[in-house]
PDB file of N, CA and C in Angstrom:
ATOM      1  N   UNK A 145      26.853  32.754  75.629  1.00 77.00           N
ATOM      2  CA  UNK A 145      27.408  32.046  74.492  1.00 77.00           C
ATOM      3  C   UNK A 145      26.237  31.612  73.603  1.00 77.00           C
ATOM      4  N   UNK A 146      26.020  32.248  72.581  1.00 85.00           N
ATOM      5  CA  UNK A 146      25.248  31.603  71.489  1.00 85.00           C
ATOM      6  C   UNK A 146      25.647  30.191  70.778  1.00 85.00           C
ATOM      7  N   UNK A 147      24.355  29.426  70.893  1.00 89.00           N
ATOM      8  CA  UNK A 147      24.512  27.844  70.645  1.00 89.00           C
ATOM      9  C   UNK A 147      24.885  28.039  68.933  1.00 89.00           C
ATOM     10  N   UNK A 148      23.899  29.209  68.500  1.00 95.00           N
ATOM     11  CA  UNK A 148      23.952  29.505  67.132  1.00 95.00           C
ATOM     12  C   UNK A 148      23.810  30.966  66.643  1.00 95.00           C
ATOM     13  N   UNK A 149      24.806  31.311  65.149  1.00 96.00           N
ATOM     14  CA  UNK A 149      24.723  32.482  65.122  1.00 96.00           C
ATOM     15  C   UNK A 149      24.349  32.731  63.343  1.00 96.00           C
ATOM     16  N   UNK A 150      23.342  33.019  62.935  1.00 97.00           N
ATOM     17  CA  UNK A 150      22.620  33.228  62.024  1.00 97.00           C
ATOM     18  C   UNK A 150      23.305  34.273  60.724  1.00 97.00           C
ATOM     19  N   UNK A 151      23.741  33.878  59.626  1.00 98.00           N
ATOM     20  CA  UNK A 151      23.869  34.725  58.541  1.00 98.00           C
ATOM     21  C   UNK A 151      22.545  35.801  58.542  1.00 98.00           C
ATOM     22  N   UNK A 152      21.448  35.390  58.663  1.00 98.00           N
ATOM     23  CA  UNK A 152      20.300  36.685  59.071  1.00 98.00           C
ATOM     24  C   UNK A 152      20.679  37.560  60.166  1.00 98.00           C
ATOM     25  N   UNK A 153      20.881  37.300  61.087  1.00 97.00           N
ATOM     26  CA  UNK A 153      21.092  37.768  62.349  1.00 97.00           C
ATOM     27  C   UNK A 153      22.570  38.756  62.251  1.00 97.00           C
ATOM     28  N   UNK A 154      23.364  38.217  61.296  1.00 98.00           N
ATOM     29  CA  UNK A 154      24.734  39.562  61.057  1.00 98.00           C
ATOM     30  C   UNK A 154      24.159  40.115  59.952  1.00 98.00           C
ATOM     31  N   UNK A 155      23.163  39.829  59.152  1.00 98.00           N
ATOM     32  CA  UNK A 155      22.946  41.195  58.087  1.00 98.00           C
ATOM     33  C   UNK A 155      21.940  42.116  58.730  1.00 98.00           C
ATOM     34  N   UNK A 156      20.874  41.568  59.388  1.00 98.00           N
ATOM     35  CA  UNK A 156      20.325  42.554  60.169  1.00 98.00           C
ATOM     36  C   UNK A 156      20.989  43.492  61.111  1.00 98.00           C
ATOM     37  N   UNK A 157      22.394  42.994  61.938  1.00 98.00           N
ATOM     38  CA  UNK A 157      23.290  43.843  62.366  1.00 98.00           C
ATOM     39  C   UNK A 157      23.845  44.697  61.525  1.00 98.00           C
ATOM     40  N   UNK A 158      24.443  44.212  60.775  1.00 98.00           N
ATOM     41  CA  UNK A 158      25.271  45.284  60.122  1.00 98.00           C
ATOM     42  C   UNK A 158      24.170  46.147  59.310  1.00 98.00           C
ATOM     43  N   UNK A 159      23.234  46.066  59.122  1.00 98.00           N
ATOM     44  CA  UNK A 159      22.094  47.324  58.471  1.00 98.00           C
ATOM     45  C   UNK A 159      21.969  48.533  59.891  1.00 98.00           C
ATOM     46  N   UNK A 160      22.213  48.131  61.224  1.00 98.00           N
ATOM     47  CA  UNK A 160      21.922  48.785  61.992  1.00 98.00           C
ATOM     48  C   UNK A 160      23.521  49.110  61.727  1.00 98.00           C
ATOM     49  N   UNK A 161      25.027  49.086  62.236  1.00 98.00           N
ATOM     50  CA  UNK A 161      25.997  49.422  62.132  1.00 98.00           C
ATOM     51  C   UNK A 161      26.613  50.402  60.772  1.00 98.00           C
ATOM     52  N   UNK A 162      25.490  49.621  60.159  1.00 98.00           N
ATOM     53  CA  UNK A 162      26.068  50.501  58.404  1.00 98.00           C
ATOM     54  C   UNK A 162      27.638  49.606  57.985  1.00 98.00           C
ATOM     55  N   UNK A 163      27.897  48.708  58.444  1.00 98.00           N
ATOM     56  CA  UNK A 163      29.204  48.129  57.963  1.00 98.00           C
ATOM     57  C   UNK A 163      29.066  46.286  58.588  1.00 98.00           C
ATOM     58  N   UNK A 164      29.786  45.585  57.883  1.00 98.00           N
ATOM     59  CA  UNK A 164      29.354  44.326  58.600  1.00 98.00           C
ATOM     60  C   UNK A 164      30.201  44.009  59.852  1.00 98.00           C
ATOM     61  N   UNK A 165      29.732  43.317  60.425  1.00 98.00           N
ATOM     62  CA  UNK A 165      30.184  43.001  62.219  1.00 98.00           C
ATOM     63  C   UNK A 165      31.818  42.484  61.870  1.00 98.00           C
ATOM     64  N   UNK A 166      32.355  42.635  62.884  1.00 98.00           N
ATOM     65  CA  UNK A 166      33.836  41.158  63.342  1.00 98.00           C
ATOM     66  C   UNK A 166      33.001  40.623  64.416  1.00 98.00           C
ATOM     67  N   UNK A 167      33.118  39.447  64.546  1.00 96.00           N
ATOM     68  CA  UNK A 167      32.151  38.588  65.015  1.00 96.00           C
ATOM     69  C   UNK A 167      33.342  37.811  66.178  1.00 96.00           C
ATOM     70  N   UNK A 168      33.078  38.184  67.771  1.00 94.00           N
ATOM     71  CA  UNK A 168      34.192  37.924  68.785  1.00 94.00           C
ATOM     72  C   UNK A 168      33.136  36.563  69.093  1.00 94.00           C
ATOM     73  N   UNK A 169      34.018  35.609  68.661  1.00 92.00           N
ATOM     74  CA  UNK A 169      32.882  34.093  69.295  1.00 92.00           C
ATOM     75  C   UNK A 169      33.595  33.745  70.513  1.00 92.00           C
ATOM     76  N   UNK A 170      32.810  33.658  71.933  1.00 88.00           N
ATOM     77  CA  UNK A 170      33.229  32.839  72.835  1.00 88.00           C
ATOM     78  C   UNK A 170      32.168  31.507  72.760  1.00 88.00           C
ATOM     79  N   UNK A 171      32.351  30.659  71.417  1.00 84.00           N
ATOM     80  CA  UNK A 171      31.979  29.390  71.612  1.00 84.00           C
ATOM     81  C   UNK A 171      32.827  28.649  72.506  1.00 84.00           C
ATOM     82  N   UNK A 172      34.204  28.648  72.556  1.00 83.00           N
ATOM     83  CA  UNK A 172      35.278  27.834  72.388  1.00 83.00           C
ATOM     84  C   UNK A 172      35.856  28.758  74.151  1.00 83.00           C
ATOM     85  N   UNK A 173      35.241  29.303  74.551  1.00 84.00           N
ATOM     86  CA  UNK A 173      35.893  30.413  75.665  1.00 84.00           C
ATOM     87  C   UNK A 173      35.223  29.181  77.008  1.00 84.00           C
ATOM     88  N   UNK A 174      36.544  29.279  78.063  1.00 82.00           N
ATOM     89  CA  UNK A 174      36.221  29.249  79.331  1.00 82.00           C
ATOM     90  C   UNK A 174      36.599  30.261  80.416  1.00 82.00           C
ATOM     91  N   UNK A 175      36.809  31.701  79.765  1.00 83.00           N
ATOM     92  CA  UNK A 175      37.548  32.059  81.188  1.00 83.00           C
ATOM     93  C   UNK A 175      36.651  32.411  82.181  1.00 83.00           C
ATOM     94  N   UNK A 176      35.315  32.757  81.723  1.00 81.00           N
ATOM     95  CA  UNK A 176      34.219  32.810  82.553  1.00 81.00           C
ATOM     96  C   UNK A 176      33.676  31.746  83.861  1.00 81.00           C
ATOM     97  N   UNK A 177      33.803  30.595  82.853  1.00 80.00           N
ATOM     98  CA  UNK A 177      33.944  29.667  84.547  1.00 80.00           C
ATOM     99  C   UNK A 177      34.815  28.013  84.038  1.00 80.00           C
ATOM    100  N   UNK A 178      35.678  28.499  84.350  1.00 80.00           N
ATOM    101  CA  UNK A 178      36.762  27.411  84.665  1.00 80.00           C
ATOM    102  C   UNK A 178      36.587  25.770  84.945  1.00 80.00           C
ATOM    103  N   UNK A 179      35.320  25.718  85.346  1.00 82.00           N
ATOM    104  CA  UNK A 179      34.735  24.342  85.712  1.00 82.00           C
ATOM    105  C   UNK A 179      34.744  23.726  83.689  1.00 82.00           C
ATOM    106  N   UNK A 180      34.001  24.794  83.198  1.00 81.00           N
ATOM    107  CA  UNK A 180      33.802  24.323  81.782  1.00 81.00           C
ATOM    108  C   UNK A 180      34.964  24.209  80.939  1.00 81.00           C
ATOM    109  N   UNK A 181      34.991  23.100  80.254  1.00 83.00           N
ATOM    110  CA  UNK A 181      35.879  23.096  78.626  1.00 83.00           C
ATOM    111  C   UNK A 181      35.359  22.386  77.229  1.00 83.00           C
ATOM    112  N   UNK A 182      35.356  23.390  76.465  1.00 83.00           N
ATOM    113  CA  UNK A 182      35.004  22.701  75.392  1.00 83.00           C
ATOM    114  C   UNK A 182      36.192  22.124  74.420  1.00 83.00           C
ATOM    115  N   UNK A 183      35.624  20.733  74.014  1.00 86.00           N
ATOM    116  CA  UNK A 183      36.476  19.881  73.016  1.00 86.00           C
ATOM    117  C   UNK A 183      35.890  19.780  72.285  1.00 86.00           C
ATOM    118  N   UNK A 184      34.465  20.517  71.692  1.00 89.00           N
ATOM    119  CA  UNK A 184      33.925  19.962  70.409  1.00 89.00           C
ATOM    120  C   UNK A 184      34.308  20.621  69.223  1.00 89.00           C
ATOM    121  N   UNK A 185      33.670  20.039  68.415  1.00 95.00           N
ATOM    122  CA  UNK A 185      34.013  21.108  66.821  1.00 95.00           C
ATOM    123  C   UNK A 185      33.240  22.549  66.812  1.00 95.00           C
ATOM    124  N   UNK A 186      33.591  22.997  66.062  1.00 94.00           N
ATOM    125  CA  UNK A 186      33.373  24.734  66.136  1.00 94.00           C
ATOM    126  C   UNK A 186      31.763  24.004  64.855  1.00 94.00           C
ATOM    127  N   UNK A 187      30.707  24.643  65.676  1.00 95.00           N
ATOM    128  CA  UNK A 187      29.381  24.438  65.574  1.00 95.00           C
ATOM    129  C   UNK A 187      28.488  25.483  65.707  1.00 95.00           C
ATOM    130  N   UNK A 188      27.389  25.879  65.115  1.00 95.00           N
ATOM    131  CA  UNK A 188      26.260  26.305  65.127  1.00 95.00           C
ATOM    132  C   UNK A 188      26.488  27.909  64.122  1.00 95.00           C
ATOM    133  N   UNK A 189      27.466  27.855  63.417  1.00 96.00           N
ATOM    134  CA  UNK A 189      27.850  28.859  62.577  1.00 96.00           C
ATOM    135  C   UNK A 189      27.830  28.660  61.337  1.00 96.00           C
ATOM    136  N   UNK A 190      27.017  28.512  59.981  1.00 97.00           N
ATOM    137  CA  UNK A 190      26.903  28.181  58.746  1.00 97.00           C
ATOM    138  C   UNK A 190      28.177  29.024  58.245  1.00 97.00           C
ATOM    139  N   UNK A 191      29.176  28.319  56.950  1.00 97.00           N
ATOM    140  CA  UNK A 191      29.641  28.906  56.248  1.00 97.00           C
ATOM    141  C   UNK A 191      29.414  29.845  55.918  1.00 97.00           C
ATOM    142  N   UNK A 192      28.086  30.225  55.395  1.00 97.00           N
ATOM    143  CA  UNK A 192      27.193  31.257  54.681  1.00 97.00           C
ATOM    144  C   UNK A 192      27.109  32.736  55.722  1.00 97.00           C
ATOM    145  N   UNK A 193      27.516  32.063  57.241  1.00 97.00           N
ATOM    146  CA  UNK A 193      27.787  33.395  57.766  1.00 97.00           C
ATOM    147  C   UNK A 193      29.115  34.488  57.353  1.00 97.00           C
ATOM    148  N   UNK A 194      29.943  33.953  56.624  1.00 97.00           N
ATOM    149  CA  UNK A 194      31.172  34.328  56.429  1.00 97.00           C
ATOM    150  C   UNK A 194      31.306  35.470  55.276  1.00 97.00           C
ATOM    151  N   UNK A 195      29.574  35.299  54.577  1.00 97.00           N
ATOM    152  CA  UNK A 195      29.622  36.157  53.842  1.00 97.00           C
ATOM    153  C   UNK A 195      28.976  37.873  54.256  1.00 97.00           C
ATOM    154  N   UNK A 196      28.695  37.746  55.100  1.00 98.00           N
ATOM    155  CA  UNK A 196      27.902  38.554  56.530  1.00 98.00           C
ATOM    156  C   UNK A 196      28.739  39.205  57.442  1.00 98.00           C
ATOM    157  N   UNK A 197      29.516  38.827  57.564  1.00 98.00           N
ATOM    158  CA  UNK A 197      30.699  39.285  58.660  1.00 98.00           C
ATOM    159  C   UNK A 197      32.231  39.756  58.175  1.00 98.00           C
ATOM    160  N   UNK A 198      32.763  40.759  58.992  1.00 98.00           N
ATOM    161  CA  UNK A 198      34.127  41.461  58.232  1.00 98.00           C
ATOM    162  C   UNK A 198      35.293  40.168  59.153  1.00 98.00           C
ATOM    163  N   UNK A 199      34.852  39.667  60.075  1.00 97.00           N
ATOM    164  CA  UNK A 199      35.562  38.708  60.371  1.00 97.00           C
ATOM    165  C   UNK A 199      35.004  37.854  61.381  1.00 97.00           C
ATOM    166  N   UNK A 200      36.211  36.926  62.196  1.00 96.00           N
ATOM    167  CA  UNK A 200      35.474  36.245  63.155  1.00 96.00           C
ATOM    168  C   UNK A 200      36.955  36.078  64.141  1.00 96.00           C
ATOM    169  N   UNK A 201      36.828  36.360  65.365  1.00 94.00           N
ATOM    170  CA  UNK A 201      37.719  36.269  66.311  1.00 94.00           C
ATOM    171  C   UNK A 201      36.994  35.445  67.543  1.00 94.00           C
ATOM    172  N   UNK A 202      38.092  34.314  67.586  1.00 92.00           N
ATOM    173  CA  UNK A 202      37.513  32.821  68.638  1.00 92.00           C
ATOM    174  C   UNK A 202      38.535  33.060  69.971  1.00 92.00           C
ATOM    175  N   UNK A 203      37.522  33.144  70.674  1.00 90.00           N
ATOM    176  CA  UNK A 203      38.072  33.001  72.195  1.00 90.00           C
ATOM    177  C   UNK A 203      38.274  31.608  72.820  1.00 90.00           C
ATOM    178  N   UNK A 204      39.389  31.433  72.580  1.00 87.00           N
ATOM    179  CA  UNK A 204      39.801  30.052  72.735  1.00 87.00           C
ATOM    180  C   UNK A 204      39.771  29.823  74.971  1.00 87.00           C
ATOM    181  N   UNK A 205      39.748  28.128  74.862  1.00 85.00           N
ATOM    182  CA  UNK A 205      39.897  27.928  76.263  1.00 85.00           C
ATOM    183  C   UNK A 205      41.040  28.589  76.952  1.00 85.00           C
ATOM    184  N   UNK A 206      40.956  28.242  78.023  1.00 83.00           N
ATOM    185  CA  UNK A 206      42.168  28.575  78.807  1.00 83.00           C
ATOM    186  C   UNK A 206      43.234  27.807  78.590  1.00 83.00           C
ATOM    187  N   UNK A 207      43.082  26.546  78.855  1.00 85.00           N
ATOM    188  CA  UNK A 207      44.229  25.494  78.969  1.00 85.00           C
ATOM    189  C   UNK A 207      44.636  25.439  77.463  1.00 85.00           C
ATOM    190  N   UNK A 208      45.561  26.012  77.174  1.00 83.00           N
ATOM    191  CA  UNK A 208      46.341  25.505  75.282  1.00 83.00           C
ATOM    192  C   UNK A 208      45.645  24.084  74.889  1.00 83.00           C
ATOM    193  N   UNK A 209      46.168  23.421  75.594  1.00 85.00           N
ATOM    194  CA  UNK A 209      45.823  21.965  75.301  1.00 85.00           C
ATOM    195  C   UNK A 209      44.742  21.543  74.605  1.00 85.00           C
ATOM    196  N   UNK A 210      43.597  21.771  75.520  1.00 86.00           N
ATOM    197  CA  UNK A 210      42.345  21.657  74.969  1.00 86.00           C
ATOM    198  C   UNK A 210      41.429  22.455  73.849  1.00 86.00           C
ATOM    199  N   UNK A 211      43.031  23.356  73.147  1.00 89.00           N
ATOM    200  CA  UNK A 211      42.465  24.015  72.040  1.00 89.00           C
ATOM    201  C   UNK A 211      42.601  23.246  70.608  1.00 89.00           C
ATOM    202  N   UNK A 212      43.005  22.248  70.608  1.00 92.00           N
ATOM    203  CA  UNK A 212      44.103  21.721  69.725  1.00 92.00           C
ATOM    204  C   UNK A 212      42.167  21.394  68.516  1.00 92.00           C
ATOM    205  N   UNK A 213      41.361  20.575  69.219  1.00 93.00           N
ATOM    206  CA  UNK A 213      40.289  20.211  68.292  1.00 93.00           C
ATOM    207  C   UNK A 213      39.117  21.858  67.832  1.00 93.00           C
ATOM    208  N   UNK A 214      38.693  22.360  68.664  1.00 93.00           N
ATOM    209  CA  UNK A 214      38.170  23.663  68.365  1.00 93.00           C
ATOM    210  C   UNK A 214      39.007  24.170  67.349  1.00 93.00           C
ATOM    211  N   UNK A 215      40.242  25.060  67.670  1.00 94.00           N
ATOM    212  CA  UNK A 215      41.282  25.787  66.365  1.00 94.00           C
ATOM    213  C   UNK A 215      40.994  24.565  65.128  1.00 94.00           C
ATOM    214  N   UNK A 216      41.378  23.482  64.722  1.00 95.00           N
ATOM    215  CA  UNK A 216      41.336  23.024  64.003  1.00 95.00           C
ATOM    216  C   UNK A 216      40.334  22.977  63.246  1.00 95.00           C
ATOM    217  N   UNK A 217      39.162  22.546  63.998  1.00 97.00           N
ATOM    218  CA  UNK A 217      37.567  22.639  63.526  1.00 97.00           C
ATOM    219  C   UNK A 217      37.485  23.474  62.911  1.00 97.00           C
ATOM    220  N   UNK A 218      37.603  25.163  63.612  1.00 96.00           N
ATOM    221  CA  UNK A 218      37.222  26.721  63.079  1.00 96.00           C
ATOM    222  C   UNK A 218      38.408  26.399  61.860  1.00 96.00           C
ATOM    223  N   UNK A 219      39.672  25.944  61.731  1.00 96.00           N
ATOM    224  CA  UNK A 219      40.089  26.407  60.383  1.00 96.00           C
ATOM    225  C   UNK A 219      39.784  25.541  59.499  1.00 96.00           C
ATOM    226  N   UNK A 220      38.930  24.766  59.599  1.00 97.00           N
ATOM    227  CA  UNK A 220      38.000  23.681  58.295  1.00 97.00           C
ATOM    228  C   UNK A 220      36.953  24.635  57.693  1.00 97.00           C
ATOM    229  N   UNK A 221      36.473  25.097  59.025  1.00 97.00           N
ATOM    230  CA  UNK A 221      35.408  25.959  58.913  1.00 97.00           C
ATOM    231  C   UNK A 221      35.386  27.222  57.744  1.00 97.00           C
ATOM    232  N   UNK A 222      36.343  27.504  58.156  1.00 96.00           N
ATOM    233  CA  UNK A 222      37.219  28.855  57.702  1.00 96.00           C
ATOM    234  C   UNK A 222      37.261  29.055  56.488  1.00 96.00           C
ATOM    235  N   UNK A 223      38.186  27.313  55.764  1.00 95.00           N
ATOM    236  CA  UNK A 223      37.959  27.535  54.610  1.00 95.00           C
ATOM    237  C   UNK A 223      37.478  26.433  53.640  1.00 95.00           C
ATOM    238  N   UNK A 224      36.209  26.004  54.047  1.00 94.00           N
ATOM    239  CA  UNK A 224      34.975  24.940  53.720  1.00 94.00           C
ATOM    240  C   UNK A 224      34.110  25.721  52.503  1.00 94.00           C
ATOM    241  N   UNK A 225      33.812  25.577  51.673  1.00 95.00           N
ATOM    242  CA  UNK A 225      32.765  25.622  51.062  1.00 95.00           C
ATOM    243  C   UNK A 225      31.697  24.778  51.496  1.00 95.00           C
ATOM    244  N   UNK A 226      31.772  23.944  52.042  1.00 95.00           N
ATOM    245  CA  UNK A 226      30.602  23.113  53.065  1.00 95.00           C
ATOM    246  C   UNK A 226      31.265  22.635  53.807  1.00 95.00           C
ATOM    247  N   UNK A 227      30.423  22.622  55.353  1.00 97.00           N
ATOM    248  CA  UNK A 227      31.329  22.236  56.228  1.00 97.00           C
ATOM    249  C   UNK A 227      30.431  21.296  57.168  1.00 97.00           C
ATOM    250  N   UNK A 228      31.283  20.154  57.674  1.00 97.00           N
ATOM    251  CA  UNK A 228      30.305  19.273  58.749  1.00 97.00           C
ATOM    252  C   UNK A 228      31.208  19.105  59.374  1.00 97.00           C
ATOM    253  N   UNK A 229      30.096  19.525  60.714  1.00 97.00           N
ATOM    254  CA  UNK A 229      31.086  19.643  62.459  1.00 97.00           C
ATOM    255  C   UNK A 229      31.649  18.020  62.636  1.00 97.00           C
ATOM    256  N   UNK A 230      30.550  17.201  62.452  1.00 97.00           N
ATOM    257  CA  UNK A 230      30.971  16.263  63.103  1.00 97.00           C
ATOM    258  C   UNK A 230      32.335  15.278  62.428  1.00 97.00           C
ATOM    259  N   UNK A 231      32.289  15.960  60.547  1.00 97.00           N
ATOM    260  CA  UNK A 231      33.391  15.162  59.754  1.00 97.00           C
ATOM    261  C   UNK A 231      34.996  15.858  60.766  1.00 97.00           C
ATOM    262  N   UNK A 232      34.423  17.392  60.735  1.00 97.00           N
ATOM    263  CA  UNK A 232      36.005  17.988  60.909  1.00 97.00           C
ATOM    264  C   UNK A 232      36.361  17.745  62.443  1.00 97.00           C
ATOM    265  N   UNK A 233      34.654  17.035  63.346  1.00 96.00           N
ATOM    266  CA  UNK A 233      35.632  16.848  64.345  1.00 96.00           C
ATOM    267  C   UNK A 233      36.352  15.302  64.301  1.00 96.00           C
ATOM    268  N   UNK A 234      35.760  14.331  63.970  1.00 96.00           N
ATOM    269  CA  UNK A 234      36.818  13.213  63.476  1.00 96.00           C
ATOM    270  C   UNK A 234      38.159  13.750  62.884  1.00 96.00           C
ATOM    271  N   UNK A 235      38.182  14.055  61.661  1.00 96.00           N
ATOM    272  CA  UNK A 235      39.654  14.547  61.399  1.00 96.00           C
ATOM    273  C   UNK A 235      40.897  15.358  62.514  1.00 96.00           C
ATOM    274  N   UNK A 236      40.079  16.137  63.282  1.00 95.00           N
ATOM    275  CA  UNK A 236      40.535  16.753  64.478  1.00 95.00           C
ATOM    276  C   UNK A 236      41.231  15.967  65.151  1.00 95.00           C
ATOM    277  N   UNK A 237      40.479  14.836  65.787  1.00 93.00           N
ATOM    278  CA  UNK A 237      40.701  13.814  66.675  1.00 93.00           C
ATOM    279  C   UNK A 237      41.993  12.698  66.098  1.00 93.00           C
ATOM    280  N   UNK A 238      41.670  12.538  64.810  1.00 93.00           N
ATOM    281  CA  UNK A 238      42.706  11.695  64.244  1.00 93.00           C
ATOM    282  C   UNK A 238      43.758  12.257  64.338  1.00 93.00           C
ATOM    283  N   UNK A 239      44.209  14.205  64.113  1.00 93.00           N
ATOM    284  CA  UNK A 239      45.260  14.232  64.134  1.00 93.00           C
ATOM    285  C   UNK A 239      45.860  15.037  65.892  1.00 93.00           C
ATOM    286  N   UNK A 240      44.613  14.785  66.755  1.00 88.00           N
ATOM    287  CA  UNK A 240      45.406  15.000  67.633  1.00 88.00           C
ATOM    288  C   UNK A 240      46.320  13.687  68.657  1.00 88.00           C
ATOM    289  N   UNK A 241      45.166  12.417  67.856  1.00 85.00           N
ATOM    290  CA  UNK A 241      45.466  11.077  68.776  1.00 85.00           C
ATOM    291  C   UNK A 241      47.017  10.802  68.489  1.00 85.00           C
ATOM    292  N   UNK A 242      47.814  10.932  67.933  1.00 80.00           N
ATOM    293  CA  UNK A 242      49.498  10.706  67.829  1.00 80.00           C
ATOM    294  C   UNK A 242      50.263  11.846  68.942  1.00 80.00           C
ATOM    295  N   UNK A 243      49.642  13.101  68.948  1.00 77.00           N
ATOM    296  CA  UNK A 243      50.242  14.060  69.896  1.00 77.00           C
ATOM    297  C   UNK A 243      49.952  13.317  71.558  1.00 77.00           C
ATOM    298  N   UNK A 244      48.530  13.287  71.691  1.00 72.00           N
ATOM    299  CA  UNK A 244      48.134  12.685  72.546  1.00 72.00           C
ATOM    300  C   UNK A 244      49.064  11.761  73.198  1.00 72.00           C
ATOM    301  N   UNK A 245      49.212  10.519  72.388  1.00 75.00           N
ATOM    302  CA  UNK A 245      50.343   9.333  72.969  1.00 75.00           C
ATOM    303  C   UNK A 245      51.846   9.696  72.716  1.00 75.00           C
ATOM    304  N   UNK A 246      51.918  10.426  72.407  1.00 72.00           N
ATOM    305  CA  UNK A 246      53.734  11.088  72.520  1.00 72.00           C
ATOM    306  C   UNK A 246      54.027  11.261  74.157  1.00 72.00           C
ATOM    307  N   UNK A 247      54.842  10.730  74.649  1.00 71.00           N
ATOM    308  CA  UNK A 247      55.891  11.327  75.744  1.00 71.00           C
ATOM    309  C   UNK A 247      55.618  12.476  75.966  1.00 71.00           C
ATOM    310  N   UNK A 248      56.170  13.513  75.559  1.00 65.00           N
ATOM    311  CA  UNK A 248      56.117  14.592  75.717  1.00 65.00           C
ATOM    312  C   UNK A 248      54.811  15.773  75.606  1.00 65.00           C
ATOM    313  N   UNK A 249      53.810  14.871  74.468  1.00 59.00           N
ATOM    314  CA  UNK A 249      52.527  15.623  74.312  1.00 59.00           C
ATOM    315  C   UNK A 249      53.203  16.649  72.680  1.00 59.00           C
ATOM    316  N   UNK A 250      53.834  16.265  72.295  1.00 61.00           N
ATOM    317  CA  UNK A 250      54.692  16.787  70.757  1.00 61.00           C
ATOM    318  C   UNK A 250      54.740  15.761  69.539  1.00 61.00           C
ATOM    319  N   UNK A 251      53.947  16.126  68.500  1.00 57.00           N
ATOM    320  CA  UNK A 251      54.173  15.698  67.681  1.00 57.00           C
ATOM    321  C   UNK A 251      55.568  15.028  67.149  1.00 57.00           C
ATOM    322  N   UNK A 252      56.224  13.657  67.121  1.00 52.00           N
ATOM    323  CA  UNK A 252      57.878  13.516  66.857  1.00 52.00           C
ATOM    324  C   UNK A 252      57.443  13.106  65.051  1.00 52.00           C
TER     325      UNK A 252
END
């Protein structure tokens, strides 16, 4: 898992490919070892990579649940003209804390 993935680092790829990358991120992935889960914000990827890459496909955790702040993060990310991990992970958190205390774990 790369901590970070460089707008340099996909144009130098895609000069070797002749076309630009889809970019499969297992930031957000546990199926490899199950002990791990990530809840943070989708990090170490500049906007500016987006202009570098034909796409980006996120390997989300295992457990649904614990996808709820990552997905959210990556779609700030997604479509940020500037983006800060740590703003979109607050916002994340704010809107998962009402699901959170629901009964059921459902937004009412």
């Amino acid at each position: 898992i790369s901590d970070e993935i460089t707008p340099k680092e996909m144009h130098e790829l895609a000069k070797i490919l002749h076309r630009k990358p889809l970019l499969w991120d297992n930031l957000h992935a546990n199926d490899y070892d199950m002990r791990r889960i990530y809840l943070g914000p989708f990090e170490g990827r500049p906007v500016e990579l987006r202009q570098e890459i034909a796409g980006l496909v996120s390997n989300p955790n295992c457990e649904y649940e614990a996808n709820f702040i990552p997905i959210h993060t990556l779609a700030d990310w997604a479509r940020a003209d500037t983006y800060d991990p740590q703003t979109s992970f607050t916002r994340a958190l704010h809107a998962w804390h009402p699901i959170l205390q629901s009964p059921h774990g459902k937004d009412s």
